[in-house]
Amino acid sequence: MKPLLKSVFLLLLFSWTVKADVVVIVNPLGPDHLSQSQVKKLYLGKSKYLPELGKAYIIEMTDGDAIRTEFHAKVTHKSAAQLQAYWSRLIFTGKGKPPHTVRTPELILSLVASKSNAIAYIDESLVDDRVKVAYRP
């Protein structure tokens, strides 16, 4: 019984340490820090501007991606179905457009690095010196 408990403990410890968290990234010229409220408003179309940079270029992963699910659970508190209904209503009424979507984290890094007004989220383990972290949920 004791070896089984030890194995379970090590498995839980290993799975906890391997899992990285989602972070919000911006261009190195972007803001040093964003609040959860600012990020939430940007990703729900309630705000369109990054502090001191003007109109934001908001990027997110395509629907169904695990990091997208994690981001919205932690920041906007909406499920995929709720997000789809939310954006469908805004598009239908002409009151908003959803963020630009991309399929790969590499493309997110490239877009954020090349656009000073870009904001996106990504797995923290993929962050490099081309971008900076502006918010950790």
Short mmCIF file of N, CA and C in Angstrom, two decimals:
data_model
loop_
_atom_site.label_atom_id
_atom_site.label_comp_id
_atom_site.label_asym_id
_atom_site.label_seq_id
_atom_site.Cartn_x
_atom_site.Cartn_y
_atom_site.Cartn_z
N MET A 1 0.82 -1.19 0.00
CA MET A 1 0.00 0.00 0.00
C MET A 1 0.87 1.26 0.00
N LYS A 2 1.96 1.23 0.79
CA LYS A 2 2.82 2.40 0.88
C LYS A 2 3.45 2.79 -0.47
N PRO A 3 3.97 1.80 -1.26
CA PRO A 3 4.51 2.17 -2.57
C PRO A 3 3.46 2.77 -3.50
N LEU A 4 2.22 2.30 -3.38
CA LEU A 4 1.14 2.83 -4.21
C LEU A 4 0.88 4.30 -3.88
N LEU A 5 0.83 4.62 -2.60
CA LEU A 5 0.63 6.02 -2.19
C LEU A 5 1.77 6.91 -2.65
N LYS A 6 2.98 6.38 -2.54
CA LYS A 6 4.15 7.14 -2.99
C LYS A 6 4.07 7.41 -4.50
N SER A 7 3.65 6.40 -5.26
CA SER A 7 3.52 6.56 -6.70
C SER A 7 2.46 7.59 -7.06
N VAL A 8 1.34 7.54 -6.36
CA VAL A 8 0.27 8.50 -6.62
C VAL A 8 0.74 9.91 -6.28
N PHE A 9 1.44 10.06 -5.15
CA PHE A 9 1.95 11.37 -4.76
C PHE A 9 2.92 11.92 -5.81
N LEU A 10 3.84 11.08 -6.27
CA LEU A 10 4.81 11.52 -7.28
C LEU A 10 4.11 11.87 -8.60
N LEU A 11 3.12 11.09 -8.97
CA LEU A 11 2.37 11.37 -10.19
C LEU A 11 1.66 12.71 -10.09
N LEU A 12 1.03 12.98 -8.95
CA LEU A 12 0.35 14.26 -8.76
C LEU A 12 1.35 15.42 -8.76
N LEU A 13 2.46 15.24 -8.11
CA LEU A 13 3.49 16.27 -8.07
C LEU A 13 4.03 16.54 -9.45
N PHE A 14 4.31 15.48 -10.23
CA PHE A 14 4.85 15.64 -11.57
C PHE A 14 3.83 16.33 -12.48
N SER A 15 2.58 15.92 -12.42
CA SER A 15 1.58 16.54 -13.30
C SER A 15 1.36 18.00 -12.94
N TRP A 16 1.51 18.37 -11.67
CA TRP A 16 1.36 19.76 -11.27
C TRP A 16 2.51 20.62 -11.77
N THR A 17 3.72 20.08 -11.73
CA THR A 17 4.88 20.87 -12.13
C THR A 17 5.00 20.98 -13.66
N VAL A 18 4.48 20.02 -14.42
CA VAL A 18 4.58 20.06 -15.87
C VAL A 18 3.60 21.06 -16.45
N LYS A 19 2.44 21.21 -15.83
CA LYS A 19 1.41 22.09 -16.36
C LYS A 19 1.85 23.55 -16.26
N ALA A 20 1.85 24.21 -17.39
CA ALA A 20 2.16 25.64 -17.41
C ALA A 20 0.86 26.40 -17.43
N ASP A 21 0.94 27.66 -17.11
CA ASP A 21 -0.25 28.48 -17.06
C ASP A 21 -0.31 29.41 -18.25
N VAL A 22 -1.51 29.87 -18.51
CA VAL A 22 -1.74 30.83 -19.57
C VAL A 22 -1.30 32.22 -19.08
N VAL A 23 -0.70 32.99 -19.98
CA VAL A 23 -0.32 34.38 -19.68
C VAL A 23 -0.73 35.25 -20.86
N VAL A 24 -0.94 36.53 -20.56
CA VAL A 24 -1.28 37.49 -21.60
C VAL A 24 0.01 38.19 -22.01
N ILE A 25 0.29 38.21 -23.31
CA ILE A 25 1.52 38.80 -23.81
C ILE A 25 1.23 40.02 -24.68
N VAL A 26 2.20 40.91 -24.72
CA VAL A 26 2.14 42.10 -25.58
C VAL A 26 3.51 42.28 -26.21
N ASN A 27 3.57 43.19 -27.17
CA ASN A 27 4.83 43.56 -27.80
C ASN A 27 5.73 44.21 -26.73
N PRO A 28 7.05 44.12 -26.85
CA PRO A 28 7.93 44.78 -25.87
C PRO A 28 7.67 46.28 -25.72
N LEU A 29 7.06 46.93 -26.72
CA LEU A 29 6.72 48.35 -26.62
C LEU A 29 5.37 48.57 -25.93
N GLY A 30 4.67 47.50 -25.63
CA GLY A 30 3.35 47.57 -25.03
C GLY A 30 3.40 47.83 -23.53
N PRO A 31 2.23 47.87 -22.91
CA PRO A 31 2.18 48.16 -21.47
C PRO A 31 2.87 47.07 -20.64
N ASP A 32 3.45 47.50 -19.52
CA ASP A 32 4.14 46.56 -18.64
C ASP A 32 3.16 45.70 -17.86
N HIS A 33 2.00 46.26 -17.59
CA HIS A 33 1.03 45.53 -16.78
C HIS A 33 -0.39 45.87 -17.23
N LEU A 34 -1.22 44.86 -17.28
CA LEU A 34 -2.66 45.04 -17.53
C LEU A 34 -3.41 44.36 -16.40
N SER A 35 -4.56 44.92 -16.05
CA SER A 35 -5.38 44.30 -15.01
C SER A 35 -6.30 43.26 -15.64
N GLN A 36 -6.87 42.42 -14.79
CA GLN A 36 -7.82 41.43 -15.31
C GLN A 36 -9.01 42.13 -15.97
N SER A 37 -9.45 43.22 -15.38
CA SER A 37 -10.57 43.96 -15.94
C SER A 37 -10.25 44.48 -17.35
N GLN A 38 -9.05 45.02 -17.53
CA GLN A 38 -8.65 45.52 -18.85
C GLN A 38 -8.61 44.39 -19.88
N VAL A 39 -8.01 43.26 -19.49
CA VAL A 39 -7.90 42.13 -20.42
C VAL A 39 -9.29 41.58 -20.75
N LYS A 40 -10.13 41.44 -19.74
CA LYS A 40 -11.48 40.94 -19.96
C LYS A 40 -12.26 41.84 -20.92
N LYS A 41 -12.17 43.15 -20.71
CA LYS A 41 -12.88 44.10 -21.59
C LYS A 41 -12.37 44.02 -23.02
N LEU A 42 -11.07 43.86 -23.19
CA LEU A 42 -10.51 43.73 -24.54
C LEU A 42 -11.03 42.48 -25.23
N TYR A 43 -11.03 41.36 -24.53
CA TYR A 43 -11.43 40.09 -25.15
C TYR A 43 -12.93 39.93 -25.29
N LEU A 44 -13.70 40.82 -24.67
CA LEU A 44 -15.16 40.78 -24.87
C LEU A 44 -15.63 41.96 -25.72
N GLY A 45 -14.70 42.70 -26.31
CA GLY A 45 -15.04 43.79 -27.20
C GLY A 45 -15.59 45.02 -26.51
N LYS A 46 -15.47 45.09 -25.19
CA LYS A 46 -15.98 46.25 -24.45
C LYS A 46 -14.96 47.38 -24.41
N SER A 47 -13.75 47.09 -24.75
CA SER A 47 -12.69 48.08 -24.89
C SER A 47 -11.90 47.72 -26.13
N LYS A 48 -11.41 48.72 -26.83
CA LYS A 48 -10.67 48.45 -28.06
C LYS A 48 -9.25 49.00 -28.01
N TYR A 49 -8.86 49.55 -26.87
CA TYR A 49 -7.58 50.27 -26.82
C TYR A 49 -6.64 49.76 -25.73
N LEU A 50 -5.37 49.69 -26.10
CA LEU A 50 -4.32 49.40 -25.14
C LEU A 50 -3.81 50.73 -24.59
N PRO A 51 -3.51 50.82 -23.31
CA PRO A 51 -3.02 52.08 -22.76
C PRO A 51 -1.82 52.61 -23.53
N GLU A 52 -1.91 53.85 -23.96
CA GLU A 52 -0.84 54.59 -24.63
C GLU A 52 -0.47 54.06 -26.01
N LEU A 53 -1.19 53.07 -26.55
CA LEU A 53 -0.85 52.52 -27.87
C LEU A 53 -1.97 52.63 -28.88
N GLY A 54 -3.12 53.06 -28.46
CA GLY A 54 -4.22 53.17 -29.39
C GLY A 54 -4.97 51.87 -29.57
N LYS A 55 -5.57 51.73 -30.73
CA LYS A 55 -6.43 50.57 -30.98
C LYS A 55 -5.63 49.26 -30.91
N ALA A 56 -6.17 48.33 -30.16
CA ALA A 56 -5.48 47.06 -29.94
C ALA A 56 -5.75 46.07 -31.07
N TYR A 57 -4.76 45.27 -31.38
CA TYR A 57 -4.90 44.15 -32.31
C TYR A 57 -4.99 42.91 -31.44
N ILE A 58 -6.21 42.44 -31.23
CA ILE A 58 -6.47 41.36 -30.27
C ILE A 58 -6.46 40.02 -30.98
N ILE A 59 -5.67 39.10 -30.45
CA ILE A 59 -5.48 37.80 -31.08
C ILE A 59 -5.83 36.70 -30.09
N GLU A 60 -6.48 35.67 -30.58
CA GLU A 60 -6.69 34.50 -29.74
C GLU A 60 -6.63 33.22 -30.55
N MET A 61 -6.48 32.12 -29.84
CA MET A 61 -6.40 30.81 -30.49
C MET A 61 -7.76 30.43 -31.05
N THR A 62 -7.76 29.52 -32.01
CA THR A 62 -9.02 29.06 -32.60
C THR A 62 -9.84 28.31 -31.57
N ASP A 63 -11.12 28.25 -31.84
CA ASP A 63 -12.05 27.57 -30.94
C ASP A 63 -11.67 26.11 -30.76
N GLY A 64 -11.74 25.62 -29.55
CA GLY A 64 -11.43 24.24 -29.25
C GLY A 64 -10.03 24.02 -28.72
N ASP A 65 -9.17 25.02 -28.77
CA ASP A 65 -7.82 24.88 -28.26
C ASP A 65 -7.85 24.91 -26.73
N ALA A 66 -7.03 24.07 -26.10
CA ALA A 66 -7.02 23.96 -24.64
C ALA A 66 -6.61 25.27 -23.96
N ILE A 67 -5.64 25.97 -24.53
CA ILE A 67 -5.19 27.22 -23.90
C ILE A 67 -6.28 28.29 -24.00
N ARG A 68 -7.06 28.25 -25.06
CA ARG A 68 -8.20 29.19 -25.19
C ARG A 68 -9.23 28.91 -24.10
N THR A 69 -9.52 27.65 -23.90
CA THR A 69 -10.49 27.27 -22.86
C THR A 69 -10.00 27.73 -21.49
N GLU A 70 -8.72 27.50 -21.21
CA GLU A 70 -8.15 27.90 -19.92
C GLU A 70 -8.19 29.43 -19.76
N PHE A 71 -7.83 30.16 -20.81
CA PHE A 71 -7.83 31.61 -20.75
C PHE A 71 -9.23 32.16 -20.43
N HIS A 72 -10.21 31.70 -21.17
CA HIS A 72 -11.55 32.24 -20.97
C HIS A 72 -12.16 31.79 -19.64
N ALA A 73 -11.79 30.60 -19.17
CA ALA A 73 -12.28 30.18 -17.85
C ALA A 73 -11.72 31.08 -16.75
N LYS A 74 -10.46 31.49 -16.90
CA LYS A 74 -9.80 32.30 -15.86
C LYS A 74 -10.06 33.80 -16.01
N VAL A 75 -10.24 34.30 -17.21
CA VAL A 75 -10.30 35.75 -17.41
C VAL A 75 -11.73 36.24 -17.71
N THR A 76 -12.36 35.68 -18.72
CA THR A 76 -13.70 36.17 -19.07
C THR A 76 -14.80 35.39 -18.37
N HIS A 77 -14.45 34.23 -17.81
CA HIS A 77 -15.40 33.37 -17.10
C HIS A 77 -16.53 32.92 -18.02
N LYS A 78 -16.20 32.64 -19.27
CA LYS A 78 -17.19 32.17 -20.23
C LYS A 78 -16.72 30.86 -20.86
N SER A 79 -17.66 29.96 -21.07
CA SER A 79 -17.38 28.70 -21.76
C SER A 79 -17.36 28.97 -23.27
N ALA A 80 -16.96 27.97 -24.04
CA ALA A 80 -16.94 28.12 -25.50
C ALA A 80 -18.34 28.41 -26.04
N ALA A 81 -19.34 27.73 -25.53
CA ALA A 81 -20.71 27.96 -25.99
C ALA A 81 -21.20 29.37 -25.62
N GLN A 82 -20.84 29.81 -24.43
CA GLN A 82 -21.23 31.16 -24.01
C GLN A 82 -20.55 32.21 -24.87
N LEU A 83 -19.28 31.99 -25.19
CA LEU A 83 -18.55 32.94 -26.05
C LEU A 83 -19.16 33.00 -27.45
N GLN A 84 -19.49 31.84 -27.98
CA GLN A 84 -20.08 31.81 -29.32
C GLN A 84 -21.41 32.56 -29.33
N ALA A 85 -22.24 32.34 -28.32
CA ALA A 85 -23.52 33.05 -28.24
C ALA A 85 -23.30 34.55 -28.05
N TYR A 86 -22.33 34.90 -27.22
CA TYR A 86 -22.01 36.31 -26.96
C TYR A 86 -21.62 37.02 -28.26
N TRP A 87 -20.67 36.42 -29.01
CA TRP A 87 -20.20 37.06 -30.24
C TRP A 87 -21.24 37.03 -31.34
N SER A 88 -22.03 35.98 -31.40
CA SER A 88 -23.11 35.92 -32.40
C SER A 88 -24.08 37.09 -32.20
N ARG A 89 -24.42 37.36 -30.95
CA ARG A 89 -25.34 38.46 -30.65
C ARG A 89 -24.72 39.81 -31.06
N LEU A 90 -23.45 40.03 -30.73
CA LEU A 90 -22.80 41.30 -31.07
C LEU A 90 -22.64 41.46 -32.58
N ILE A 91 -22.29 40.39 -33.26
CA ILE A 91 -22.14 40.47 -34.72
C ILE A 91 -23.50 40.74 -35.37
N PHE A 92 -24.52 40.05 -34.91
CA PHE A 92 -25.87 40.21 -35.49
C PHE A 92 -26.38 41.63 -35.31
N THR A 93 -26.10 42.24 -34.17
CA THR A 93 -26.57 43.60 -33.90
C THR A 93 -25.62 44.66 -34.44
N GLY A 94 -24.48 44.24 -34.99
CA GLY A 94 -23.51 45.19 -35.53
C GLY A 94 -22.73 45.94 -34.47
N LYS A 95 -22.70 45.40 -33.25
CA LYS A 95 -22.03 46.10 -32.14
C LYS A 95 -20.61 45.62 -31.86
N GLY A 96 -20.14 44.65 -32.60
CA GLY A 96 -18.79 44.20 -32.31
C GLY A 96 -18.32 43.10 -33.24
N LYS A 97 -17.00 42.90 -33.22
CA LYS A 97 -16.36 41.84 -33.99
C LYS A 97 -15.47 41.07 -33.04
N PRO A 98 -15.43 39.74 -33.15
CA PRO A 98 -14.56 38.95 -32.26
C PRO A 98 -13.09 39.18 -32.59
N PRO A 99 -12.20 38.82 -31.66
CA PRO A 99 -10.76 38.96 -31.91
C PRO A 99 -10.31 38.13 -33.10
N HIS A 100 -9.18 38.48 -33.66
CA HIS A 100 -8.56 37.71 -34.74
C HIS A 100 -8.15 36.35 -34.16
N THR A 101 -8.38 35.28 -34.91
CA THR A 101 -8.00 33.96 -34.41
C THR A 101 -6.87 33.39 -35.25
N VAL A 102 -6.00 32.66 -34.58
CA VAL A 102 -4.89 31.97 -35.25
C VAL A 102 -4.83 30.55 -34.74
N ARG A 103 -4.14 29.70 -35.50
CA ARG A 103 -4.12 28.27 -35.18
C ARG A 103 -2.92 27.84 -34.34
N THR A 104 -1.83 28.59 -34.37
CA THR A 104 -0.63 28.10 -33.69
C THR A 104 -0.03 29.16 -32.76
N PRO A 105 0.58 28.72 -31.67
CA PRO A 105 1.26 29.66 -30.77
C PRO A 105 2.42 30.37 -31.47
N GLU A 106 3.06 29.71 -32.42
CA GLU A 106 4.18 30.33 -33.13
C GLU A 106 3.70 31.55 -33.92
N LEU A 107 2.53 31.44 -34.51
CA LEU A 107 1.97 32.58 -35.25
C LEU A 107 1.59 33.71 -34.29
N ILE A 108 1.09 33.36 -33.13
CA ILE A 108 0.79 34.39 -32.12
C ILE A 108 2.06 35.13 -31.74
N LEU A 109 3.12 34.40 -31.46
CA LEU A 109 4.38 35.04 -31.10
C LEU A 109 4.88 35.96 -32.22
N SER A 110 4.79 35.50 -33.45
CA SER A 110 5.23 36.29 -34.58
C SER A 110 4.40 37.56 -34.74
N LEU A 111 3.07 37.46 -34.62
CA LEU A 111 2.20 38.64 -34.76
C LEU A 111 2.43 39.65 -33.64
N VAL A 112 2.51 39.17 -32.42
CA VAL A 112 2.71 40.08 -31.28
C VAL A 112 4.09 40.75 -31.38
N ALA A 113 5.09 40.01 -31.83
CA ALA A 113 6.42 40.59 -31.97
C ALA A 113 6.47 41.66 -33.07
N SER A 114 5.64 41.51 -34.10
CA SER A 114 5.69 42.45 -35.22
C SER A 114 4.72 43.63 -35.12
N LYS A 115 3.74 43.56 -34.23
CA LYS A 115 2.75 44.64 -34.10
C LYS A 115 2.84 45.23 -32.69
N SER A 116 3.13 46.52 -32.61
CA SER A 116 3.30 47.14 -31.29
C SER A 116 2.01 47.19 -30.50
N ASN A 117 0.85 47.11 -31.17
CA ASN A 117 -0.43 47.21 -30.48
C ASN A 117 -1.10 45.84 -30.29
N ALA A 118 -0.36 44.77 -30.49
CA ALA A 118 -0.94 43.43 -30.42
C ALA A 118 -0.99 42.92 -28.98
N ILE A 119 -2.01 42.13 -28.71
CA ILE A 119 -2.16 41.47 -27.42
C ILE A 119 -2.69 40.07 -27.71
N ALA A 120 -2.20 39.10 -26.95
CA ALA A 120 -2.63 37.71 -27.12
C ALA A 120 -2.39 36.96 -25.82
N TYR A 121 -2.80 35.73 -25.80
CA TYR A 121 -2.48 34.86 -24.66
C TYR A 121 -1.81 33.62 -25.20
N ILE A 122 -1.01 33.01 -24.35
CA ILE A 122 -0.21 31.88 -24.77
C ILE A 122 0.19 31.09 -23.53
N ASP A 123 0.61 29.87 -23.72
CA ASP A 123 1.14 29.08 -22.62
C ASP A 123 2.46 29.72 -22.16
N GLU A 124 2.60 29.90 -20.86
CA GLU A 124 3.76 30.61 -20.32
C GLU A 124 5.08 29.96 -20.73
N SER A 125 5.09 28.65 -20.93
CA SER A 125 6.34 27.97 -21.29
C SER A 125 6.84 28.37 -22.68
N LEU A 126 5.98 28.98 -23.51
CA LEU A 126 6.37 29.35 -24.87
C LEU A 126 6.83 30.81 -24.99
N VAL A 127 6.75 31.57 -23.92
CA VAL A 127 7.13 32.99 -23.97
C VAL A 127 8.63 33.10 -24.22
N ASP A 128 9.00 33.99 -25.14
CA ASP A 128 10.42 34.25 -25.39
C ASP A 128 10.68 35.75 -25.36
N ASP A 129 11.88 36.17 -25.73
CA ASP A 129 12.25 37.59 -25.59
C ASP A 129 11.66 38.49 -26.66
N ARG A 130 10.90 37.97 -27.59
CA ARG A 130 10.22 38.80 -28.60
C ARG A 130 8.97 39.48 -28.05
N VAL A 131 8.47 38.99 -26.91
CA VAL A 131 7.25 39.52 -26.31
C VAL A 131 7.46 39.68 -24.81
N LYS A 132 6.51 40.34 -24.15
CA LYS A 132 6.59 40.40 -22.69
C LYS A 132 5.22 40.07 -22.10
N VAL A 133 5.27 39.57 -20.88
CA VAL A 133 4.04 39.19 -20.18
C VAL A 133 3.47 40.44 -19.51
N ALA A 134 2.20 40.73 -19.81
CA ALA A 134 1.54 41.89 -19.23
C ALA A 134 0.51 41.51 -18.18
N TYR A 135 0.11 40.25 -18.16
CA TYR A 135 -0.89 39.82 -17.17
C TYR A 135 -0.80 38.31 -16.97
N ARG A 136 -0.87 37.91 -15.70
CA ARG A 136 -0.93 36.49 -15.33
C ARG A 136 -2.23 36.26 -14.58
N PRO A 137 -3.15 35.48 -15.15
CA PRO A 137 -4.42 35.23 -14.43
C PRO A 137 -4.20 34.45 -13.13
#
